[in-house]
XYZ file of C-alpha atoms in Angstrom:
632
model
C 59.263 53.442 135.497
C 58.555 55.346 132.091
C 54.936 55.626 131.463
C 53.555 57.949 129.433
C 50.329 59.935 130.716
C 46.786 59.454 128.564
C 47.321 63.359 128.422
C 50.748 63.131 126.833
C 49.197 60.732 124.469
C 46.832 62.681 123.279
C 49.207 65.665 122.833
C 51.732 62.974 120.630
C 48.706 61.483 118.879
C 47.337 65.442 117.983
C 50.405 65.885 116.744
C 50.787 63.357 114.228
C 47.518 63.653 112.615
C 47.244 65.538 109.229
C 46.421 69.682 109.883
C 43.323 68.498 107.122
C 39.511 67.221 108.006
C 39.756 63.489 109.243
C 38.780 61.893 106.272
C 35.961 59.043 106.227
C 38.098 56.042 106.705
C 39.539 57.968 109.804
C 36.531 58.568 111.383
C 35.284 55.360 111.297
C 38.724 54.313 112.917
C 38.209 56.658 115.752
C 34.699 54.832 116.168
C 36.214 51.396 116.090
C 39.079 52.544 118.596
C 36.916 54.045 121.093
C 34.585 50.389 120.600
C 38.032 48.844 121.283
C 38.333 50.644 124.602
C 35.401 49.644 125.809
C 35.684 45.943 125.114
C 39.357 45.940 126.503
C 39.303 48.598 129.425
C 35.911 47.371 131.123
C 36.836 43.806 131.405
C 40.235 44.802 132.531
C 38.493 46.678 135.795
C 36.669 44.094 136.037
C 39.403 42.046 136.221
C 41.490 43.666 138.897
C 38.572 43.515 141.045
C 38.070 39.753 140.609
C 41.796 39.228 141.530
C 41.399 41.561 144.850
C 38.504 39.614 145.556
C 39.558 36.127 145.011
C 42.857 37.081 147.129
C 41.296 38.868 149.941
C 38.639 35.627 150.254
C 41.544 33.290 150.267
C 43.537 35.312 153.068
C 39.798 35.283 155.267
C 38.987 31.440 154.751
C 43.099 30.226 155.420
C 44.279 32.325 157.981
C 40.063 33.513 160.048
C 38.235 29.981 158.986
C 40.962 27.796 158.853
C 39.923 26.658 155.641
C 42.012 27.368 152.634
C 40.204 27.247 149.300
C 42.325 24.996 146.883
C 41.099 26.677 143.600
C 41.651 30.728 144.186
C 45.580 30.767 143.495
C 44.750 28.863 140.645
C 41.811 30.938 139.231
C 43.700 34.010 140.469
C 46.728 32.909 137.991
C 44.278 32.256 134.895
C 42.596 35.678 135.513
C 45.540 37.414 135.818
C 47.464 36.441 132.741
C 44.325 37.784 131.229
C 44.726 41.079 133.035
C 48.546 41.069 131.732
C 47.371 41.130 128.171
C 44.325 43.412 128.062
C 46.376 45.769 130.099
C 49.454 45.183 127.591
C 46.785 46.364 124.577
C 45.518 49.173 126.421
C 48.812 50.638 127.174
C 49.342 50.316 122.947
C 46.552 52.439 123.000
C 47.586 55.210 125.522
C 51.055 55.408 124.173
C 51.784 53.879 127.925
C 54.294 51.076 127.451
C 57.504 51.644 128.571
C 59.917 53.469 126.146
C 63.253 55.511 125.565
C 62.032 59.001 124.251
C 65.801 60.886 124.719
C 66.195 60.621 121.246
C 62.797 62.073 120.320
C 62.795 64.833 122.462
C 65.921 66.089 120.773
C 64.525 66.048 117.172
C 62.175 68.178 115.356
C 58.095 66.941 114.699
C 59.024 65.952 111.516
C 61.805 63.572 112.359
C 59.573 62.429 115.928
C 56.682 62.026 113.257
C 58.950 59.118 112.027
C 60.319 57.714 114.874
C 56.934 57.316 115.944
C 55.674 55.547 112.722
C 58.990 53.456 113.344
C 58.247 52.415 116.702
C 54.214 51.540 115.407
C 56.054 49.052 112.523
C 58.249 47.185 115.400
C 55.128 47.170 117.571
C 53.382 45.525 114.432
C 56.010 42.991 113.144
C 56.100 41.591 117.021
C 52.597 40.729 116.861
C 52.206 39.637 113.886
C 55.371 37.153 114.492
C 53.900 36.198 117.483
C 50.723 35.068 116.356
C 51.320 32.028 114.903
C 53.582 30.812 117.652
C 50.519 31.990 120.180
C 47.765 29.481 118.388
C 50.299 27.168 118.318
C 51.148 27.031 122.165
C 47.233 27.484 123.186
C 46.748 24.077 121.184
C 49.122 22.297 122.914
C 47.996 23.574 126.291
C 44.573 22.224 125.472
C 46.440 19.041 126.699
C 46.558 19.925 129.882
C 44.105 20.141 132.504
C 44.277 22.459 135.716
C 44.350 20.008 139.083
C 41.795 22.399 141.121
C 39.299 23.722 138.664
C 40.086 20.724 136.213
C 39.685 23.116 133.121
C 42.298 22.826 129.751
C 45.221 25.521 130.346
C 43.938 26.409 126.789
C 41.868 29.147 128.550
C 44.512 30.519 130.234
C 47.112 30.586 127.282
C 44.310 31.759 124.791
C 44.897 34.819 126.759
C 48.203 35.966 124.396
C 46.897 35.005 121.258
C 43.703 37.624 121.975
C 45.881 39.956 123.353
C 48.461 39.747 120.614
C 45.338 39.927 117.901
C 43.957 42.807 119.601
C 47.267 45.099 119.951
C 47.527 44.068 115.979
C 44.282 45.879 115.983
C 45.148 49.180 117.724
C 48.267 49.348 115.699
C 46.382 49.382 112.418
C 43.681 51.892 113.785
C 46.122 54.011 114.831
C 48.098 53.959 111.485
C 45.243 55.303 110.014
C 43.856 57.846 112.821
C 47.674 59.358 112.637
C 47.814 59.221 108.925
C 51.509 58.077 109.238
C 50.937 55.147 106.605
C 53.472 56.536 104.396
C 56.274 56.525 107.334
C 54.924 53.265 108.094
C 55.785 51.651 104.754
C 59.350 53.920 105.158
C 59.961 52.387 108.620
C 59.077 48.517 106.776
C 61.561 49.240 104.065
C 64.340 49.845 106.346
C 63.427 46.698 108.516
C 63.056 44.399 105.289
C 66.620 45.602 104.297
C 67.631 44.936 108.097
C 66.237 41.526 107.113
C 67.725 40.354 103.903
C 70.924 41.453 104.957
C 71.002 39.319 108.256
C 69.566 36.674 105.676
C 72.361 37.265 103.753
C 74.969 37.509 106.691
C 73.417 34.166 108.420
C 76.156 31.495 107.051
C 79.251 33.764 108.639
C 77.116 34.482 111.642
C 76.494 30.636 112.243
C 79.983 30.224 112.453
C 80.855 32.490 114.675
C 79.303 31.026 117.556
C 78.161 32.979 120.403
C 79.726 36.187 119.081
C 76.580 36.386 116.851
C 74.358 37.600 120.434
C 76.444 40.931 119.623
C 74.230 41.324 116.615
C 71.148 40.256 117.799
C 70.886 41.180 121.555
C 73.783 44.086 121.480
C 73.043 45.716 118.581
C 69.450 45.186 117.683
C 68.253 45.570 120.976
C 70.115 48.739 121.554
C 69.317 50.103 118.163
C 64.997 49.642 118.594
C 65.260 51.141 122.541
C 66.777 54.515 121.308
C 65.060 54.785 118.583
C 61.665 54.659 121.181
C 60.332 51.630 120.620
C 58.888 49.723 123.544
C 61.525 48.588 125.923
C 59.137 45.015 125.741
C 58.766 44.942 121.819
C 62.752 45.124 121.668
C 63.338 42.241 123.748
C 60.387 40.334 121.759
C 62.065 41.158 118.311
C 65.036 40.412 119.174
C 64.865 37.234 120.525
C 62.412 35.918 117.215
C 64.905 36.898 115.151
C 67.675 34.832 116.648
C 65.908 32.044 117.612
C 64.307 31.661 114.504
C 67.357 32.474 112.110
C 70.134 30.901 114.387
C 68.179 27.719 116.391
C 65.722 25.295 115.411
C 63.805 25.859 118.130
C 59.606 26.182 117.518
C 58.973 29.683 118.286
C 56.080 28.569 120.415
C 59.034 28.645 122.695
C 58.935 32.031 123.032
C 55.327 32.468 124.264
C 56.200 29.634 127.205
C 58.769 31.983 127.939
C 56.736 34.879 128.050
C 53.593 32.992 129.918
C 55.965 31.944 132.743
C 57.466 35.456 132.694
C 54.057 37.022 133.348
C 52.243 34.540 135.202
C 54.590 33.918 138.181
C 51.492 33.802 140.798
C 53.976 36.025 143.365
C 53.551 39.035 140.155
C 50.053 39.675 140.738
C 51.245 42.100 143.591
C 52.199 44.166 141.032
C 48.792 45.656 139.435
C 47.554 45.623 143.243
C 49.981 47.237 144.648
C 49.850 50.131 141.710
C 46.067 50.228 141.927
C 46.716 50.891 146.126
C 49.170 53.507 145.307
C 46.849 55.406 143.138
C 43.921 54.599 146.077
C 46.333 56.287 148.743
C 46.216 59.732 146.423
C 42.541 59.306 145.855
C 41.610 58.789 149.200
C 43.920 61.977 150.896
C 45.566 59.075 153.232
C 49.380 60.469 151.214
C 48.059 64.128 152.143
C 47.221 63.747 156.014
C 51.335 61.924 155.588
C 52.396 64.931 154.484
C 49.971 67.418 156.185
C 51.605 65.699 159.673
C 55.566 65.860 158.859
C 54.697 69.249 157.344
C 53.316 70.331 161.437
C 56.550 68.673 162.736
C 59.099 69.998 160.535
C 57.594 72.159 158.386
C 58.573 75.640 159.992
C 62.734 74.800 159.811
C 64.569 76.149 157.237
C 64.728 73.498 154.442
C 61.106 72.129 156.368
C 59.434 71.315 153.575
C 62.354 69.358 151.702
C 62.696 67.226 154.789
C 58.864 66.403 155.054
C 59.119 65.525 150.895
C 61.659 62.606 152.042
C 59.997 61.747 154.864
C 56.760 61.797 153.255
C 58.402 59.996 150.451
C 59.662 56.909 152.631
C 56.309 56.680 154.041
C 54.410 56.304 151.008
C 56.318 54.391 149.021
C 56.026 51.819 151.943
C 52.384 52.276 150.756
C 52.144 52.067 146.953
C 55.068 49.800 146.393
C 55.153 52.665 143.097
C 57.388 55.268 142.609
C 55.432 56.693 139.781
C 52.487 56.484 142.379
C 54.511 57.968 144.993
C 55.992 61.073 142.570
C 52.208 61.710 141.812
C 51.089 61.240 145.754
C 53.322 63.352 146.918
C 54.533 66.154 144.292
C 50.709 68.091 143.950
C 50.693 68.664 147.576
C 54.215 70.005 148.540
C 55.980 71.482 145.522
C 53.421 74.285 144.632
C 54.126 75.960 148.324
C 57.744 75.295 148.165
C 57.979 76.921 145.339
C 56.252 79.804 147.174
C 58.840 79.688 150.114
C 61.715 80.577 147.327
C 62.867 76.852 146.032
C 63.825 76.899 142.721
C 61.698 74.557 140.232
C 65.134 72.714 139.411
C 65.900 72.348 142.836
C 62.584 70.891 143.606
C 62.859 67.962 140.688
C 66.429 66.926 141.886
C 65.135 66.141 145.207
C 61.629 64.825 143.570
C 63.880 62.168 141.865
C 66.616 61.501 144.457
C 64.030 60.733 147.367
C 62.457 58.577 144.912
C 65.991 56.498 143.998
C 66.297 56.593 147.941
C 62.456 54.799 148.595
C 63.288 52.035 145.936
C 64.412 49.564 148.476
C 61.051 50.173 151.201
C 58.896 47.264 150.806
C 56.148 46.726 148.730
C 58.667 47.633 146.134
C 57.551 46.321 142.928
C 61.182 45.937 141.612
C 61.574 43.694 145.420
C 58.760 41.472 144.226
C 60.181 41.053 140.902
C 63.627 40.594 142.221
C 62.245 37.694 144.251
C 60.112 36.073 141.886
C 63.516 35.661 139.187
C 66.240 34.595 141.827
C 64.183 33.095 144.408
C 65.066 35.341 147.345
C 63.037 35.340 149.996
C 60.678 38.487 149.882
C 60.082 38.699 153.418
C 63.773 38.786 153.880
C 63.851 41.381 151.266
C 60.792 43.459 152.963
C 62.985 43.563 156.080
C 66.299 43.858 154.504
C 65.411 47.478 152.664
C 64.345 49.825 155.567
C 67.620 50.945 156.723
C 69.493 51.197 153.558
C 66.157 53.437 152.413
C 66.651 54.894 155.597
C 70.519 55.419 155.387
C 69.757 57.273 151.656
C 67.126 59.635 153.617
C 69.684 61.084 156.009
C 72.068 61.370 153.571
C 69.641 63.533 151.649
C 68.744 65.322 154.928
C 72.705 66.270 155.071
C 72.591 67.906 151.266
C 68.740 69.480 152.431
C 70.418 71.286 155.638
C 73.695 72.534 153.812
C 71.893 74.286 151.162
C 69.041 75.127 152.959
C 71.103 77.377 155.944
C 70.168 81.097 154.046
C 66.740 79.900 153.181
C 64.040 82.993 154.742
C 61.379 81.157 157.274
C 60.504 84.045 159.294
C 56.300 84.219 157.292
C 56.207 80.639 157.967
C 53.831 79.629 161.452
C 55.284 77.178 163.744
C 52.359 74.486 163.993
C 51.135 74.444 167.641
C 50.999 71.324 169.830
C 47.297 71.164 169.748
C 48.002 71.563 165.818
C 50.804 68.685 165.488
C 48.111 66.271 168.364
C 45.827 66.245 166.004
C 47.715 65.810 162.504
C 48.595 63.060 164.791
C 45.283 61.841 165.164
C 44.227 62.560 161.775
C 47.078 60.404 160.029
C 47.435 57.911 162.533
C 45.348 55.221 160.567
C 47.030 55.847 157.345
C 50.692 55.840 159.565
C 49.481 52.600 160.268
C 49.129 50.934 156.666
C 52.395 50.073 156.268
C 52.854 48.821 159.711
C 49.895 46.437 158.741
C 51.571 45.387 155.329
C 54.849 44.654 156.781
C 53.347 42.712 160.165
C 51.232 40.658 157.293
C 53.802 39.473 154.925
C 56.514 38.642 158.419
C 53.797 36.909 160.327
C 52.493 34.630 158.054
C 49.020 35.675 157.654
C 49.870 36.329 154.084
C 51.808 36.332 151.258
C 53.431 38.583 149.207
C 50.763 38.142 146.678
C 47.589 38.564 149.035
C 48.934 41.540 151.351
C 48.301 43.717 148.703
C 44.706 43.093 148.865
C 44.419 43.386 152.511
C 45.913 46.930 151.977
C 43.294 47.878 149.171
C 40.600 46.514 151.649
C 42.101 48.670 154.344
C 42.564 52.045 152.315
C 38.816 51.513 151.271
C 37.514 50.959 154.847
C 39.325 53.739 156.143
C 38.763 56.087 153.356
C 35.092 55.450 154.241
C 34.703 55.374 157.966
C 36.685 57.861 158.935
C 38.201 59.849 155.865
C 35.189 60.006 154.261
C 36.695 61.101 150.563
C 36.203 57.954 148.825
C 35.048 58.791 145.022
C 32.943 55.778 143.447
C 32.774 57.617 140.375
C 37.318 57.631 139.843
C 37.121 54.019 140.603
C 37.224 53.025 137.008
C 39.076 55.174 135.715
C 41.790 54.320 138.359
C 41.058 50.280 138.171
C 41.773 51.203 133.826
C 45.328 52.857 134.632
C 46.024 49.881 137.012
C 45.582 47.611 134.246
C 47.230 49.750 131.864
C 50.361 50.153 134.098
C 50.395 46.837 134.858
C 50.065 45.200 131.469
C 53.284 47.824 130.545
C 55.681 45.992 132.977
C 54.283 42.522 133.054
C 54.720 42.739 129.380
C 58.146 43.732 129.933
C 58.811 40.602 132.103
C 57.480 38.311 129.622
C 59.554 39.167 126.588
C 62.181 39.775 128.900
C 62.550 36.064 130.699
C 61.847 34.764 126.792
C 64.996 36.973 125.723
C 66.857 35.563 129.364
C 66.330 32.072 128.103
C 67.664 32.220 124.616
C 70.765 34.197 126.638
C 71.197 31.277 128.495
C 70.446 28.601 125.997
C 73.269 29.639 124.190
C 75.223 29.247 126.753
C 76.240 33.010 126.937
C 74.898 32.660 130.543
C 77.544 30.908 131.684
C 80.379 32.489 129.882
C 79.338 35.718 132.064
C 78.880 33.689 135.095
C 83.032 33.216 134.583
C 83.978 36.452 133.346
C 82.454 37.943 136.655
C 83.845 35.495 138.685
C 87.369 35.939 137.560
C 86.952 39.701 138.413
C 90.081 41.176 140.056
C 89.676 42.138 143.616
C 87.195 39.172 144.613
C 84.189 39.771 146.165
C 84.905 43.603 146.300
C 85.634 43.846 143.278
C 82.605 41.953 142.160
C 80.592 43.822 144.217
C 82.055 46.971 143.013
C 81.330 46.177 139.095
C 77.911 44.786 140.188
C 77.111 48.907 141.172
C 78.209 50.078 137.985
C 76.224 47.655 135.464
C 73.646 47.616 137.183
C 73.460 51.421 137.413
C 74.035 51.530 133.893
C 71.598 48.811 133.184
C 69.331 51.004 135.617
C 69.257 54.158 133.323
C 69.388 52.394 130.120
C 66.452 49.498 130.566
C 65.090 50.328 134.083
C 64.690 48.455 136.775
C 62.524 45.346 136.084
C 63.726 44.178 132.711
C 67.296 44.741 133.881
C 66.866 42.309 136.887
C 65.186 40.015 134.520
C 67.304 39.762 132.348
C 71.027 39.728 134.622
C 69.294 38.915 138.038
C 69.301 34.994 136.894
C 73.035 35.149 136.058
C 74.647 36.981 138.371
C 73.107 35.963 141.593
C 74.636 32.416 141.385
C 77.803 34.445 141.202
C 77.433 36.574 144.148
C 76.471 33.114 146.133
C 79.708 31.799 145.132
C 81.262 34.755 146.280
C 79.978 34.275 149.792
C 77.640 37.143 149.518
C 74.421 37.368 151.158
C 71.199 37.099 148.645
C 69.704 39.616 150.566
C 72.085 42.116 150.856
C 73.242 41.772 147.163
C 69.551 42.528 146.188
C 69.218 45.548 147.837
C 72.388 46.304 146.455
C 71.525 45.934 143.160
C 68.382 47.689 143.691
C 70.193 50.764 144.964
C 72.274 50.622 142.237
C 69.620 50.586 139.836
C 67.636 53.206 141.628
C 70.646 55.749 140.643
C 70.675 54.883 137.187
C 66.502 55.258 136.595
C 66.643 58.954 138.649
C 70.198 59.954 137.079
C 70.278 62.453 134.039
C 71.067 62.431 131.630
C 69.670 58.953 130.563
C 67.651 58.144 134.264
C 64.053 57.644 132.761
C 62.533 58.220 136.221
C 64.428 61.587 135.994
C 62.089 62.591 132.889
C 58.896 60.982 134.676
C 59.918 63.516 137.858
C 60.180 66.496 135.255
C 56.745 65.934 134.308
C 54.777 65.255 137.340
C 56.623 68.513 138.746
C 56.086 70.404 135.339
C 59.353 71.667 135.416
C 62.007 71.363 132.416
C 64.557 69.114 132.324
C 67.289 71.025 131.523
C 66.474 73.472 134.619
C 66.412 70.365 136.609
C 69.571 68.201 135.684
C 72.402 70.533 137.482
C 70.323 70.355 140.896
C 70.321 66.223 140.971
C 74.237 65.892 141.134
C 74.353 66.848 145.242
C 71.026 64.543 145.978
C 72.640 61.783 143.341
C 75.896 61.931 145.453
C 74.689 61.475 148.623
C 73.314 58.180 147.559
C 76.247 56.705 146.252
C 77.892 57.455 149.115
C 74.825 55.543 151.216
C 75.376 52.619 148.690
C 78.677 52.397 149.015
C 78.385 52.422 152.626
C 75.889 49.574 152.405
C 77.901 47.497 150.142
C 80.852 47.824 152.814
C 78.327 47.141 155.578
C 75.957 44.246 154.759
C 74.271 44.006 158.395
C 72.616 47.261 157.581
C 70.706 45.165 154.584
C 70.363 41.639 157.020
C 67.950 43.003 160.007
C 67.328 40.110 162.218
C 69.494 37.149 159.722
């Protein structure tokens, strides 16, 4: 996932403000956006503690009281659509929501100066299009009445107007705090000649039937994502603009879509999971990982690659993250392998590759979502990704070893047995964290959704009692990133099922259905073209909004081919893995090059090796589905 950093924020935001003094009317916008933080980011902590809470009690009064409390999925869904929008606006403020910034990076400030004020004007002609449609939809959910805590859905739904009102907000204040109001009204010219002319083009594109999507979903779409605006916003645009110039459809439409895109109850793993992930790292239970394999395997030549995969695999079986896991695992290894000789470039391709390789170990986030859209079981999935993860490793092991035969190890002390007994000891409780998550979810004792919070209660307890490194005082800022993260994807997954739906409304959806089915070759040949769009759809739109989006469609497909669920899932996973780590589009590529510090271009000829030893492992999984079908 592509999420900018609140430091890289700051350095883009410095950069676009004028070289003179802030002027009055920006100084009192700096005052009302750092008033804005506070009323968005405390209640957002506050939220994700709520939902941990209200989980953790429903997994103790089912499963140790034998008395399951009717209301807490229901409150837990009504909080957390809340969560999804006041993390949404705080990632507007950070600069954090998911993006395309290839294009950027290759201009000068000046022309990055205007992309940016271009991808502020999309951000504001989304919310201010949504509005309307927002009010609209809270009304009519006032209707309704929830069955447990007999309350109108009004509350719930009320959630995207505020949200939608308050991004408005932050996109004004930062207009003025970046002094980029004359690019603004630039970037507003060129979209209200965009507009007229598909005002003036909508009689031949009504008659063209579904050959009009071209314009609005495969050009538009396309068009706002390299240009850098958010992946989400695109999506959004997109699908207002053809539902309200090519449908009669109420636009109101479009926020149902988007509240049943983000408030799938199985979703809310997703901000717990992150916010465990970034507990792991503050609580040393990723170091004493590492600080183990690094005892075991550390003295070989290549040692310390092998314990980054290892450690890798491990932790992501944690976090369920990979930015989490990049950010675990890359402070504590890379500055000494860099000591022992390994070049900076070197280190990022295998950074990025191990991460492709852990996308399939549960709790992966892109697992859950993959689940909540096709209806796969997760549990199935959970069990279904270990070896394929596992097959990926050693085929990364392979490339480690060959180029690692000449590396010098004779400095390097071979860790002692008393030394590698107690690493033992030492990790043991964090080895066991995944063990726990896994046995939960397979056994029943809970779900998908509430295993997450018996992980964050676990980290905390053990980070206490026997690690002793627990900081009170990092808690909020780490609850504030949770919700930040979190609000970036969810947001992602709303605009993204609304966009699904008009796709399938027009009946596009089954017109792909076809063309896929009539692929030569069958099911290998299906399965074959499945690796490449969805590796393509991988480095172009990421993971989640690409399995949002085609997941729905192309699953059916694969059932009718006789192909497991399960095993196409992890195959598209895989397959999506190599496109988000793969230069020179892979977004998780970038996100690697920055956590390591290391520039891209020093770090794009070492990936090819690492890249093709997991297409090999993919192929090889697609050929052998048992490997992905443990125990069905």
């Amino acid at each position: 996932m592509s999420v900018s950093s609140p430091d890289v924020t700051a350095i883009v935001g410095a950069s676009c403000l004028s070289a003179d003094a802030p002027t009055a009317l920006q100084r009192a916008a700096g005052r009302l956006n750092r008033w804005l933080a506070v009323l968005t980011e405390v209640p957002a902590a506050i939220l994700v503690v709520a939902e941990i809470a209200v989980l953790f009690t429903g997994v103790v009064f089912r499963y140790g009281l034998n008395r399951p409390l009717v209301w807490s999925d229901e409150l837990a869904s009504v909080l957390f659509l809340w969560l999804c929008m006041l993390g949404a606006v705080i990632a507007q403020r950070r600069g954090a929501h998911m993006r395309l910034r290839a294009l950027a990076a290759s201009l000068n400030e000046r022309w990055r100066h205007r992309l940016e004020a271009f991808s502020t004007s999309v951000v504001a002609l989304f919310v201010i299009e949504i509005i309307a449609p927002a009010l609209e939809y809270t009304t009519d959910q006032a209707m309704i009445t929830t069955p447990a805590l007999n309350m109108p859905d009004s509350y719930r739904a009320l959630a995207i107007l505020v949200g939608s009102v308050l991004m408005l907000l932050v996109v004004l204040l930062q207009v003025i705090e970046r002094t980029i109001g004359r690019e603004l009204l630039a970037s507003l010219a060129i979209m209200g000649v965009v507009a007229l002319g598909l005002w003036l083009a909508e009689p031949v594109l009504s008659t063209i039937g579904n050959w009009n999507l071209l314009v609005f979903f495969g050009l538009i779409v396309p068009c706002l994502v390299i240009s850098g605006a958010p992946i989400a916003i695109a999506f959004g645009v997109a699908t207002l603009t053809y539902l309200g110039m090519m449908t009669d459809m109420p636009l109101s439409v479009v926020v149902s879509r988007m509240d049943e895109g983000m408030s799938t109850l199985v979703l809310l793993s997703i901000p717990l999971f992150i916010f465990l992930g970034l507990l792991i790292e503050m609580t040393g239970l990723a170091a004493v990982m590492v600080a183990l394999l690094s005892a075991l395997v550390g003295h070989l030549r290549g040692g310390l690659s092998y314990v980054l995969v290892g450690a890798m695999y491990l932790v992501s079986g944690i976090s369920g993250s990979k930015a989490a896991d990049m950010a675990a695992i890359a402070p504590v290894l890379l500055p000494e392998m860099t000591r022992r000789g390994k070049e900076p470039g070197d280190l990022i391709g295998l950074l990025s590759s191990s991460a492709a390789m852990a996308e399939t170990i549960p709790p992966s986030i892109v697992l859950i979502t993959v689940g909540s859209v096709t209806g796969v079981s997760i549990a199935g999935l959970f069990s279904g990704g270990l070896l394929p993860a596992a097959l990926g490793a050693l085929g990364l092991v392979a490339v480690i070893f060959m180029r690692s035969r000449k590396d010098d190890v004779g400095e390097v002390r071979r860790a002692s047995g008393r030394e590698i007994g107690k690493a033992l000891i030492v990790a043991l409780p964090a080895l066991i964290l995944p063990m726990v998550i896994r046995w939960a979810v397979v056994s029943g004792v809970a779900t998908a959704t509430e295993v997450s919070s018996i992980g964050i209660v676990y980290t905390v307890l053990m980070s206490l009692v026997i690690y002793r490194r627990f900081h009170w005082k990092r808690c909020g800022p780490l609850l504030v990133e949770t919700a930040s993260l979190s609000g970036a994807i969810l947001i992602i997954l709303g605009t993204a099922t609304a966009m699904a739906w008009a796709l399938t409304q027009s009946g596009f959806s089954a017109q792909l259905a076809a063309a896929m089915a009539g692929v030569p070759g069958g099911r290998a040949g299906f399965l074959a073209l499945s690796i490449v769009v969805f590796a393509i759809l991988g480095s172009v739109l990421e993971g989640i909004p690409a399995i949002v989006l085609f997941g729905p469609l192309l699953f059916p497909v694969a059932a009718a081919f006789g192909i497991n669920q399960i095993h196409y899932a992890i195959m598209v996973v895989l397959s999506m893995s190599l496109g988000l780590f793969t230069p020179p589009l892979g977004i998780g590529f970038y996100q690697a090059c920055a956590i390591g510090r290391v520039d891209p271009e020093k770090a794009m000829h070492a990936c090819w090796p690492y890249m093709a030893a997991l297409l090999i492992a993919a192929i090889i999984v697609a050929c052998v589905p048992w490997l992905a079908l443990p125990g069905f």
